[in-house]
XYZ file of C-alpha atoms in Angstrom:
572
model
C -43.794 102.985 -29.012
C -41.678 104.803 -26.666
C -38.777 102.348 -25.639
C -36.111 102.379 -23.780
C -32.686 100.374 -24.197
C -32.604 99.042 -20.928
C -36.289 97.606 -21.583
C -35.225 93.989 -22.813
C -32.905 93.373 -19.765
C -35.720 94.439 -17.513
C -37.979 91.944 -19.251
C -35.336 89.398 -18.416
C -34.623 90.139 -14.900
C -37.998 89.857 -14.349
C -38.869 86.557 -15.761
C -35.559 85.325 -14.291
C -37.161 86.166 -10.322
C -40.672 85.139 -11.649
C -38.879 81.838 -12.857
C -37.580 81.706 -9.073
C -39.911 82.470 -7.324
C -42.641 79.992 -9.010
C -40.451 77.580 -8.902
C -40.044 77.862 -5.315
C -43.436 77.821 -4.686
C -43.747 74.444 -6.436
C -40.950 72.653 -5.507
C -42.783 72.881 -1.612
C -46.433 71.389 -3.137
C -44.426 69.055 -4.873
C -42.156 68.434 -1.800
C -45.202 68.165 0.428
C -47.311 65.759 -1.969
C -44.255 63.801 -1.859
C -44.093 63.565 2.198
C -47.913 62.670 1.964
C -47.335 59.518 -0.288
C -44.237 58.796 1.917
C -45.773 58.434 5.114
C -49.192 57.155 3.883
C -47.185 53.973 2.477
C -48.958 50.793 3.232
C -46.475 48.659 5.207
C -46.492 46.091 3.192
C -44.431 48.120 0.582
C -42.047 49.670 2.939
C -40.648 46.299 4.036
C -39.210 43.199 1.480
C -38.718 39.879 2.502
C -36.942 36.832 1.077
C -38.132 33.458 2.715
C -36.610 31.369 2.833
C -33.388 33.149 2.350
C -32.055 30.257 -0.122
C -28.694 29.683 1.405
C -29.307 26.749 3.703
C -29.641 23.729 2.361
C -33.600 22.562 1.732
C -33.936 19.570 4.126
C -32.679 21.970 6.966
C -35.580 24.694 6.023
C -37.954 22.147 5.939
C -37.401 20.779 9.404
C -40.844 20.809 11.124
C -38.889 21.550 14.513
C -38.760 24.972 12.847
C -40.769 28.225 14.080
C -39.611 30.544 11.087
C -37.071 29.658 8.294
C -34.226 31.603 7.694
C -34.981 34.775 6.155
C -33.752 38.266 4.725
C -35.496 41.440 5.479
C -35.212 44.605 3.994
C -37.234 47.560 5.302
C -36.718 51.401 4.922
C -38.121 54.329 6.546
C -40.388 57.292 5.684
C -37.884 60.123 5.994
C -39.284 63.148 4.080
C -35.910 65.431 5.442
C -33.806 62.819 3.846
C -35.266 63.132 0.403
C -34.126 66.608 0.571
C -30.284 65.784 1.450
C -30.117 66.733 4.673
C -29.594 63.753 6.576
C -27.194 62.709 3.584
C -25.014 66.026 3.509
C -24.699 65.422 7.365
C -22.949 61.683 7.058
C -20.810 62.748 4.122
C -19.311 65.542 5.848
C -18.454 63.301 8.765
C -15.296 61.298 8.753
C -15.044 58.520 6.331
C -17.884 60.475 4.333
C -17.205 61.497 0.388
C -17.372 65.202 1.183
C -14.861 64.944 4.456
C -11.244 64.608 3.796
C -11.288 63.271 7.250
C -11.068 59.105 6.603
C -11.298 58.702 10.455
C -11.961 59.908 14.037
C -10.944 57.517 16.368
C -10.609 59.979 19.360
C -8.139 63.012 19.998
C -5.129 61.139 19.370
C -6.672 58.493 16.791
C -7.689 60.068 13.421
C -6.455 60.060 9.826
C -7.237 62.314 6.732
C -5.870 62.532 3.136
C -3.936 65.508 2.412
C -4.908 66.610 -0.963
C -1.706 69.002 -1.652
C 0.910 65.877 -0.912
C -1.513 63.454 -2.339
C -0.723 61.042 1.204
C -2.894 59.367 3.646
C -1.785 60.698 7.111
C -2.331 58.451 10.136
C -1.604 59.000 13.789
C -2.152 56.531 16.337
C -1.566 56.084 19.790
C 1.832 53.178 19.729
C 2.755 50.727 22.912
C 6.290 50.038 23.766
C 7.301 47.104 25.824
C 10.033 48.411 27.839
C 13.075 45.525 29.110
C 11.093 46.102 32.629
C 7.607 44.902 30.854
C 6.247 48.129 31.587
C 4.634 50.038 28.891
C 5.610 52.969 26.689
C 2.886 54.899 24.922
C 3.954 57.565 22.202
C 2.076 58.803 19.444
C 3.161 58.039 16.096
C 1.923 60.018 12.650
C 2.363 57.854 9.146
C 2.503 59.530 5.854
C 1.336 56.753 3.494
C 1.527 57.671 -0.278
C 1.774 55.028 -3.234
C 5.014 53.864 -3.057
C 5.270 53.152 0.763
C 4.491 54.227 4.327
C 6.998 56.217 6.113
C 7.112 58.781 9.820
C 8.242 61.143 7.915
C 6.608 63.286 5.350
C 8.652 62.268 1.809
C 7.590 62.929 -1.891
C 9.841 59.277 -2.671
C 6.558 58.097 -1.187
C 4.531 58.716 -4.146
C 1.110 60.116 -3.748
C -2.756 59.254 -4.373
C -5.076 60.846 -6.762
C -8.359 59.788 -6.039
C -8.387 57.109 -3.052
C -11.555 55.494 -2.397
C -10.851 53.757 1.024
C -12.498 50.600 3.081
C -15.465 52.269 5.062
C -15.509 49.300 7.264
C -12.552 50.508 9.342
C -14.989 53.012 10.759
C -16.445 49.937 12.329
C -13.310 49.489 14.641
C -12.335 50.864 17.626
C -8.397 51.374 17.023
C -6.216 52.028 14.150
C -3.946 49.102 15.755
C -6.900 46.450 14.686
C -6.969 45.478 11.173
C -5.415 46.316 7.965
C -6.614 49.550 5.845
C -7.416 48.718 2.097
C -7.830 51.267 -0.549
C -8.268 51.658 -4.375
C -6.809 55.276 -6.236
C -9.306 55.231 -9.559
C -6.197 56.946 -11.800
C -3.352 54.576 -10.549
C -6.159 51.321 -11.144
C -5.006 49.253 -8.660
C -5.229 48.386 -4.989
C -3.846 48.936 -2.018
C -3.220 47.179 1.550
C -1.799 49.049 4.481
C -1.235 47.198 8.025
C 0.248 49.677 11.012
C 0.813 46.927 13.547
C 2.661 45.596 12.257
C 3.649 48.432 9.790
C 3.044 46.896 6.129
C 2.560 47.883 2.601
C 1.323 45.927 -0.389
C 0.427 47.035 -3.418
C -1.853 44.717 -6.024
C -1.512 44.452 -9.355
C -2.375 47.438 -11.798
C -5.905 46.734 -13.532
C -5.736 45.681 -17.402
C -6.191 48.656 -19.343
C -9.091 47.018 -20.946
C -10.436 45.373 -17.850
C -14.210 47.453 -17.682
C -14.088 47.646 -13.849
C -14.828 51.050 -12.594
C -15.032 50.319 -8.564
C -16.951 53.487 -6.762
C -17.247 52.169 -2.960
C -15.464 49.058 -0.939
C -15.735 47.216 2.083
C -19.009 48.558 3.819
C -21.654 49.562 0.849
C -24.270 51.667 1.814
C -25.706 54.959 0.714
C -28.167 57.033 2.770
C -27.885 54.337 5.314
C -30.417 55.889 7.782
C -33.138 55.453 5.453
C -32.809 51.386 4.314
C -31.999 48.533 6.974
C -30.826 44.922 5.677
C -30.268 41.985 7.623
C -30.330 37.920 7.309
C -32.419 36.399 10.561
C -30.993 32.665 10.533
C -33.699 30.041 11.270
C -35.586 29.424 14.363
C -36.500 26.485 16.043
C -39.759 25.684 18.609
C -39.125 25.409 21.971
C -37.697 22.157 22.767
C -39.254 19.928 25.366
C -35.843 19.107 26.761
C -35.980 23.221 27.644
C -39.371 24.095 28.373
C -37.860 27.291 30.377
C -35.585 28.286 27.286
C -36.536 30.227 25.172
C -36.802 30.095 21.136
C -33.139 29.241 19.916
C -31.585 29.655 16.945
C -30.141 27.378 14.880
C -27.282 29.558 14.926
C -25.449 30.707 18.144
C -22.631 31.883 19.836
C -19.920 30.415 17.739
C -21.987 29.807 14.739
C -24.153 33.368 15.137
C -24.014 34.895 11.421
C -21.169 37.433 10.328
C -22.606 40.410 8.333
C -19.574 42.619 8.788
C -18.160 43.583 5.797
C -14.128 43.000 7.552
C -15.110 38.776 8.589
C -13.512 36.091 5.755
C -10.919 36.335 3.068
C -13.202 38.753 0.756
C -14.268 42.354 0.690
C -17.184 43.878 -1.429
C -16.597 45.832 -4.101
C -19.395 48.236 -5.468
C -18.909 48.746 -9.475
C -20.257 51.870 -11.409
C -22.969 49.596 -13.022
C -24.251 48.152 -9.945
C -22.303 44.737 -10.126
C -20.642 43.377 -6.713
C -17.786 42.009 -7.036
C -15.658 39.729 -4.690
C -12.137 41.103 -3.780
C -9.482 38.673 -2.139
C -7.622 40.566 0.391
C -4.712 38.598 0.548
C -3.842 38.875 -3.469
C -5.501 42.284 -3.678
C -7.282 40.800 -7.365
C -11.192 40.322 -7.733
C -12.143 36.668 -7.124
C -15.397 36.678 -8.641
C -18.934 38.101 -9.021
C -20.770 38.048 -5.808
C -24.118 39.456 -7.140
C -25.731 43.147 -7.858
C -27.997 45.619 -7.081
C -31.578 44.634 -7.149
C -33.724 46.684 -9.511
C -36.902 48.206 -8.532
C -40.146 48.573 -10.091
C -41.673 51.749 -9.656
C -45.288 53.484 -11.446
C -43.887 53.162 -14.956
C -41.693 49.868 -14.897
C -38.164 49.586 -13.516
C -34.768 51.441 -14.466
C -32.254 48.877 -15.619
C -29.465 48.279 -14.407
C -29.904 49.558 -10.959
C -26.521 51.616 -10.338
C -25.198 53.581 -6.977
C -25.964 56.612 -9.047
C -29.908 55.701 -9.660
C -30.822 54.239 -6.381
C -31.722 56.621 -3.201
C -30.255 54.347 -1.057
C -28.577 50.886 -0.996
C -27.003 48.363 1.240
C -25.317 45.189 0.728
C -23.606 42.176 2.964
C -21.920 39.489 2.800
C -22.623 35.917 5.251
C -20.448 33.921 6.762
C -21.929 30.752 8.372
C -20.293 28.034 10.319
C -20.911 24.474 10.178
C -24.868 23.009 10.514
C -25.218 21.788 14.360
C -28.433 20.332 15.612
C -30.933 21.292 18.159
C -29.133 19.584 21.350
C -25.537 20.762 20.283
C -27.125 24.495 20.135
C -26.917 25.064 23.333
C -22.944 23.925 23.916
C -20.833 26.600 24.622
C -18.075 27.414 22.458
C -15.896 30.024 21.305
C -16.199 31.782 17.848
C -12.471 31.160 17.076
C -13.202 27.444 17.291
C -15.555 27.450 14.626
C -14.485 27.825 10.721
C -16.639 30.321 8.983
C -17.326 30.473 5.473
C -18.276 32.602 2.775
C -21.933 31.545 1.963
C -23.488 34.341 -0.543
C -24.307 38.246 -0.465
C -27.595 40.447 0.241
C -28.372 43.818 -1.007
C -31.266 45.758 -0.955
C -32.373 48.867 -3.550
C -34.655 52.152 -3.009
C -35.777 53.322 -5.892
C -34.625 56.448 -6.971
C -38.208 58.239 -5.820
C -37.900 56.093 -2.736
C -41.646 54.218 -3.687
C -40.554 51.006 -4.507
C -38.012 48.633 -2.551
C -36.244 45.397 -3.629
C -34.195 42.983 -1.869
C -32.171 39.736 -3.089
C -30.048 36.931 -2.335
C -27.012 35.340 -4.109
C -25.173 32.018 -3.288
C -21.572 31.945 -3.003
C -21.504 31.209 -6.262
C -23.141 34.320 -7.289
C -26.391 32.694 -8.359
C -29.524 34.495 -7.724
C -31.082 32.609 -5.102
C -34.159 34.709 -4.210
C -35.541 38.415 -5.584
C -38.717 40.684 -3.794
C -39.879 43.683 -5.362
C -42.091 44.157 -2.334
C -44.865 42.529 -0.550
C -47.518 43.743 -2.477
C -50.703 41.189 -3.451
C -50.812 41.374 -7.455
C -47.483 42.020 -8.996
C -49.514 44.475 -11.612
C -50.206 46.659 -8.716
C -46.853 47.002 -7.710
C -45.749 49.991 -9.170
C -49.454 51.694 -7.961
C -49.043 50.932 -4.513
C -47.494 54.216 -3.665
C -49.550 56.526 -5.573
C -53.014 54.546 -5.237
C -52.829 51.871 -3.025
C -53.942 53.879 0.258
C -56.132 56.581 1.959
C -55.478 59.815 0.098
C -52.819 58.587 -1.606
C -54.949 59.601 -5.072
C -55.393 63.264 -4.233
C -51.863 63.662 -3.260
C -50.567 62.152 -6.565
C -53.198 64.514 -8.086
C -51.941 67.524 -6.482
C -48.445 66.933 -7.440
C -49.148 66.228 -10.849
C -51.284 69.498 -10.965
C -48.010 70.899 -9.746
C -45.876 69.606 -12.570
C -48.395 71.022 -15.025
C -47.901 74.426 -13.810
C -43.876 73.816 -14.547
C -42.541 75.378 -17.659
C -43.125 73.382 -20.015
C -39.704 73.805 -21.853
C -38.229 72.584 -18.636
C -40.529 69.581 -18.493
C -39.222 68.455 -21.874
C -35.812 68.820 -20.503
C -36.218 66.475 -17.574
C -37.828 63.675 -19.829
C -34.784 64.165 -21.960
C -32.673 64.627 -18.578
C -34.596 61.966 -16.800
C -31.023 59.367 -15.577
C -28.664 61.922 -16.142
C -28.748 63.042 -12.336
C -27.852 61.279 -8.868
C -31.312 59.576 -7.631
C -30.724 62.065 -4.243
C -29.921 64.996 -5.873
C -33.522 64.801 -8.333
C -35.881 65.383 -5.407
C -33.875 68.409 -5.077
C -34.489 69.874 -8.233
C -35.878 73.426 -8.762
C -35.996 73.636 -12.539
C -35.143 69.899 -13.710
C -37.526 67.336 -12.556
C -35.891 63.965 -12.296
C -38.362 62.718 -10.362
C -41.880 64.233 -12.362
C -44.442 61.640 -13.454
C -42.575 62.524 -17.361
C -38.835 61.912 -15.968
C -40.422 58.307 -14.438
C -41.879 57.326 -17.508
C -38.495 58.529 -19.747
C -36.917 55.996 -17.509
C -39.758 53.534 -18.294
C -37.027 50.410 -19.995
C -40.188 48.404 -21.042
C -41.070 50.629 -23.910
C -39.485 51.832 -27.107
C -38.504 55.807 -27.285
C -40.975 56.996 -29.167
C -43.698 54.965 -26.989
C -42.552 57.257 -24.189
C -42.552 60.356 -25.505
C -46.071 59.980 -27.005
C -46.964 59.064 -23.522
C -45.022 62.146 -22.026
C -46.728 64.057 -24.480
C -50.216 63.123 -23.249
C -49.298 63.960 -19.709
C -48.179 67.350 -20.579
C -51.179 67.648 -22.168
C -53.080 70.092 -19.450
C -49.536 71.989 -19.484
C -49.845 72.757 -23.436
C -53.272 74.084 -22.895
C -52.417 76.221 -19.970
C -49.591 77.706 -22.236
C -52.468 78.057 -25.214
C -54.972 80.072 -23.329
C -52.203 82.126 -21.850
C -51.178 82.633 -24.638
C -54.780 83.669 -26.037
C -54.794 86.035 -23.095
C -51.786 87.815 -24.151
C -52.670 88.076 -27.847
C -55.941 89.890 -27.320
C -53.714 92.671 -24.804
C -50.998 93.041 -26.851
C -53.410 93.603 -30.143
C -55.416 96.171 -27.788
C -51.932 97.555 -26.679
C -50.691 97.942 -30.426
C -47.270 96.192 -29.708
C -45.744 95.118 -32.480
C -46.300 92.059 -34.669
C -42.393 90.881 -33.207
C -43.173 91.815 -30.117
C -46.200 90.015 -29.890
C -44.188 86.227 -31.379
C -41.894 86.728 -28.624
C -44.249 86.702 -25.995
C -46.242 83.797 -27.483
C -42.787 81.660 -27.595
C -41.752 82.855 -23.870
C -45.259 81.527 -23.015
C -45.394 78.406 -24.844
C -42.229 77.417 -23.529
C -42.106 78.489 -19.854
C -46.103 78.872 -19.580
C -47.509 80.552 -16.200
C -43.806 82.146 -15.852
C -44.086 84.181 -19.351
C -47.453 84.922 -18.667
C -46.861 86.360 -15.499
C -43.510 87.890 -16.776
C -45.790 89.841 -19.547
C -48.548 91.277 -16.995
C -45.404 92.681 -14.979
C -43.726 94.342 -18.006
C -46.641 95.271 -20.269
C -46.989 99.097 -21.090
C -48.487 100.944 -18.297
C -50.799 103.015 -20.535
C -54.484 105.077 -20.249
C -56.131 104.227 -23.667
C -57.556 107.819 -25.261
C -60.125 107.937 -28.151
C -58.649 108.746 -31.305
C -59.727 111.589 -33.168
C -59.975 109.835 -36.264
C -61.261 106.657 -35.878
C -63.012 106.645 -32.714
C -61.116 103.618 -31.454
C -58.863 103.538 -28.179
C -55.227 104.679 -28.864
C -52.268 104.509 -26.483
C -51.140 108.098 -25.316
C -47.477 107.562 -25.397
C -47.408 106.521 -29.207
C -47.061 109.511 -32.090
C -49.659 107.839 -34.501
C -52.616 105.702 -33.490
C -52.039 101.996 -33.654
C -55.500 101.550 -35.312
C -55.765 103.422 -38.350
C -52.048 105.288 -37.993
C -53.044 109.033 -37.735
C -51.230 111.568 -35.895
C -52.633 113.492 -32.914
C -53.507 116.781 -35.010
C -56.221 115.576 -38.028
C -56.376 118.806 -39.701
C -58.685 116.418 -42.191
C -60.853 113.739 -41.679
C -59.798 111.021 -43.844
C -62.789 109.635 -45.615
C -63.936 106.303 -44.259
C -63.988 103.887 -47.286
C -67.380 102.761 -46.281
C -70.791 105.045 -45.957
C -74.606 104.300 -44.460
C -76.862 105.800 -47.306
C -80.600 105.721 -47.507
C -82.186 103.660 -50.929
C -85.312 106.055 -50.716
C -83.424 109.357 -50.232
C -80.757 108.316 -52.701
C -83.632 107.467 -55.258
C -85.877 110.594 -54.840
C -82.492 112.394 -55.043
C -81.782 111.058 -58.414
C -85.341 111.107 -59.704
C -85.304 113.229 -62.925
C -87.090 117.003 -62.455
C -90.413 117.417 -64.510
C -91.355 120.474 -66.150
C -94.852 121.243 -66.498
C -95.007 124.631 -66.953
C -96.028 125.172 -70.542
């Protein structure tokens, strides 16, 4: 065989592009089967409610004055774009997002950003003077905050941050002057509060080296907010006859309407790594207690446990504060929210699951007791995890399609994202070109219900139309290469490539294979390639200056016989 040096690399660029390039075209069927089951989702599984929401007391939500009990609601929205990061890339490089170094933009003279050479937090604010004639001085002031203290001068005695995770919620206010900042630096373990007006500086106590908390967001908790809304809807009572021209009013109001902002009370959320919320006290910067966790969702194949910021698509979690019980005459007094005491009265987070089928919401006391849990609103809870891919019109053929899809994926790399199948972000797996986090495989790998080797027999019989693509591929390829006469190593690499990477090696072998005109050989009659010195068949060289006897022959019995019938002589 003539070859050339450069013939192996050529083999490799071109099953690297072919790789590509298939890929490509199946991340967009997959992509599109995806947006199909998205927006074909019944409503009844795009929406999670609670009722009651368990944090009133029981003879209150069973008052028959009542039109609708108090109740948490958790819907999210079919936002194929967002699956692909778009939306998400967006917030995080806005201020206060993980991507921006930018931690706030007020307006042009109200912003702050960490500066990751000093390791500081720099602040600038607009400052009012009171003058000794009561009129007002405005100057702009800059703070350089670092670990040790907050100065208006840039000073390394100041100490610097490593890795700050700072209170979202202060994106909620309109000034820098409002509020206090509070942030935690994951390699110093230990917390931070910073107050500008007045200018103050306290730092908590550092974390017990074997204390197991790993804290990953504060204050506000959301991820891919745009795609999951979560609210608690306080109870409603009928119209009163006292008011027949007022409308429905809530047993709530005014004074008593329901905090869900993450800055209201004594507390502020902490996110862990594992999911668990956790109940920091802002005045002694230590946690307080357990407030509650993510809920866990149940998807086709069972649910991933725990549910963690890194396997949910999107998240979002509150905390109540409700004021004293009134009645149904005193609802309507007016009062100010400063005259009523509110109190910390439990937590509510909602989960998407990490393929964004399957929501959960779920309540917890202020004792962080589970007080109510939805996987969705779905009739049996065997269906549940069906819903998505079966429940509705269509819904079928696009699962179909995209598992067609999947079986046209290298098969090597399907075995990779079963083996793969938590080790990547929830938003960054229906992103994936060559690892499939999100594959029908990767679902069932994260299946918690089942033993290991339960799930990869079961992976195994979904890869089955995969294995015998790869095998009549492969059969393909054997019967060219033996017509080609490529050698017998030749021929076991090509049946590996296509084994493991399937349609791509196949495809990768029609683009490479000799370009040759079979000729007949001379000797045996059989095609040989032109551009090899001895035939591949029966290894003669292009001049025979002798036929080489074939080691078989046609005879005839009666001519052989007559031939060997002894002569006769009857001459005398």
């Amino acid at each position: 065989m003539n070859s050339s040096q450069n013939h192996p690399f050529r083999v490799l660029a071109t099953g690297i592009v072919v790789l590509i390039f298939l890929s490509i075209i199946l991340f967009w069927l997959r992509f599109l089967c995806s947006a199909s089951l998205s927006e074909r989702m019944p409503d009844e599984i795009k929406s999670a409610f609670i009722e009651p929401s368990g944090l009133l007391a029981d003879d209150f939500e069973k008052d028959p004055n009542l039109q609708r009990r108090s109740q948490v609601t958790a819907q999210t929205r079919s936002e194929p774009l967002a699956h692909l990061g778009i939306t998400e890339y967006l917030t995080s490089i806005l201020p206060g997002g993980h991507r921006s170094r930018a931690l706030l933009l007020y307006s042009e003279d109200e912003w702050g950003y960490f500066d990751d050479k000093s390791g500081q937090l720099v602040l600038r604010y607009v400052e009012a003077e009171i003058m000794p004639d009561n009129d007002k001085l405005y100057r702009k002031v800059q703070y350089y905050i670092g670990s040790e203290g907050i100065s208006e001068i840039p000073d390394k005695t100041l100490g610097r941050f490593f890795e700050p995770i700072v209170d979202c919620s202060m994106l909620e206010r309109r000034s820098l002057k409002s509020g206090e900042i509070i942030l935690y630096d994951k390699k110093l373990r230990r917390f931070f509060r910073i107050g500008l007006n007045p200018r103050t500086f306290v730092k908590g106590p550092e974390l017990d080296p074997n204390d197991t908390h790993e804290p990953v967001q504060i204050g506000q908790l959301n991820k891919n907010q745009l795609m999951l809304q979560l609210a608690w809807s306080p109870p409603e009572f009928k119209t009163s006859a006292l008011y027949p021209n007022t409308a429905m009013r809530s047993y709530y109001r005014r004074s008593v309407t329901p905090v869900q902002s993450s800055e209201t009370g004594q507390y502020l959320l902490i996110l862990d790594k594992t999911g668990r919320i956790d109940l920091l006290d802002k005045e002694t910067l230590t946690f307080a207690a357990v407030a509650g966790r993510l809920p866990e969702t149940e998807t086709l194949f069972g649910s991933e446990r725990p549910a963690t910021p890194k396997n949910t698509l999107s998240y979002g979690a509150k905390t109540i504060y409700l004021g004293p019980p009134r009645s149904v005459e005193t609802v309507l007094d007016e009062e100010t929210p400063e005259s009523v005491t509110l109190r910390y009265s439990g937590l509510i987070a909602a989960s998407l699951s990490r393929d964004g089928m399957a929501l959960s919401a779920t309540v917890y006391d202020e004792k962080g007791q589970m007080k109510g849990l939805t996987y969705r609103a779905s009739r049996r809870r065997s269906d549940k995890g069906k819903t998505a891919y079966f429940g509705s019109p269509w819904a079928p053929a696009s699962s179909l399609v995209k598992y067609i899809a999947e079986s046209f994926h290298p098969p090597i790399l399907s075995v990779a994202s079963f083996l793969t199948a938590t080790s990547f972000e929830a938003g960054a797996g229906h992103r994936g070109l060559f690892l499939l986090p999100n594959s029908f495989i990767a679902m069932k790998a994260r299946d918690g219900r089942d033993p290991m080797y339960e799930r990869a027999l079961y992976a195994l019989m979904l890869m089955t139309p995969a294995i015998l693509l790869a095998l009549l591929l492969v059969s393909r390829i054997l019967r060219d290469a033996t017509r080609l006469g490529l050698p017998k190593i030749v021929r076991r690499f090509w049946i590996i490539a296509t084994i493991a990477f399937g349609p791509a090696g196949y495809i990768t072998y029609l683009l490479t294979r000799p370009k040759v005109i079979p000729v007949t050989c001379a000797n045996c009659g059989k095609f040989r390639r032109p551009d090899m010195d001895i035939c591949h068949h029966c290894n003669s060289k292009w001049v025979v200056p002798e036929l080489t006897p074939p080691a078989w022959r046609v005879l005839d019995k009666e001519r052989l016989a007559e031939r060997n019938e002894p002569c006769t002589d009857y001459s005398h």
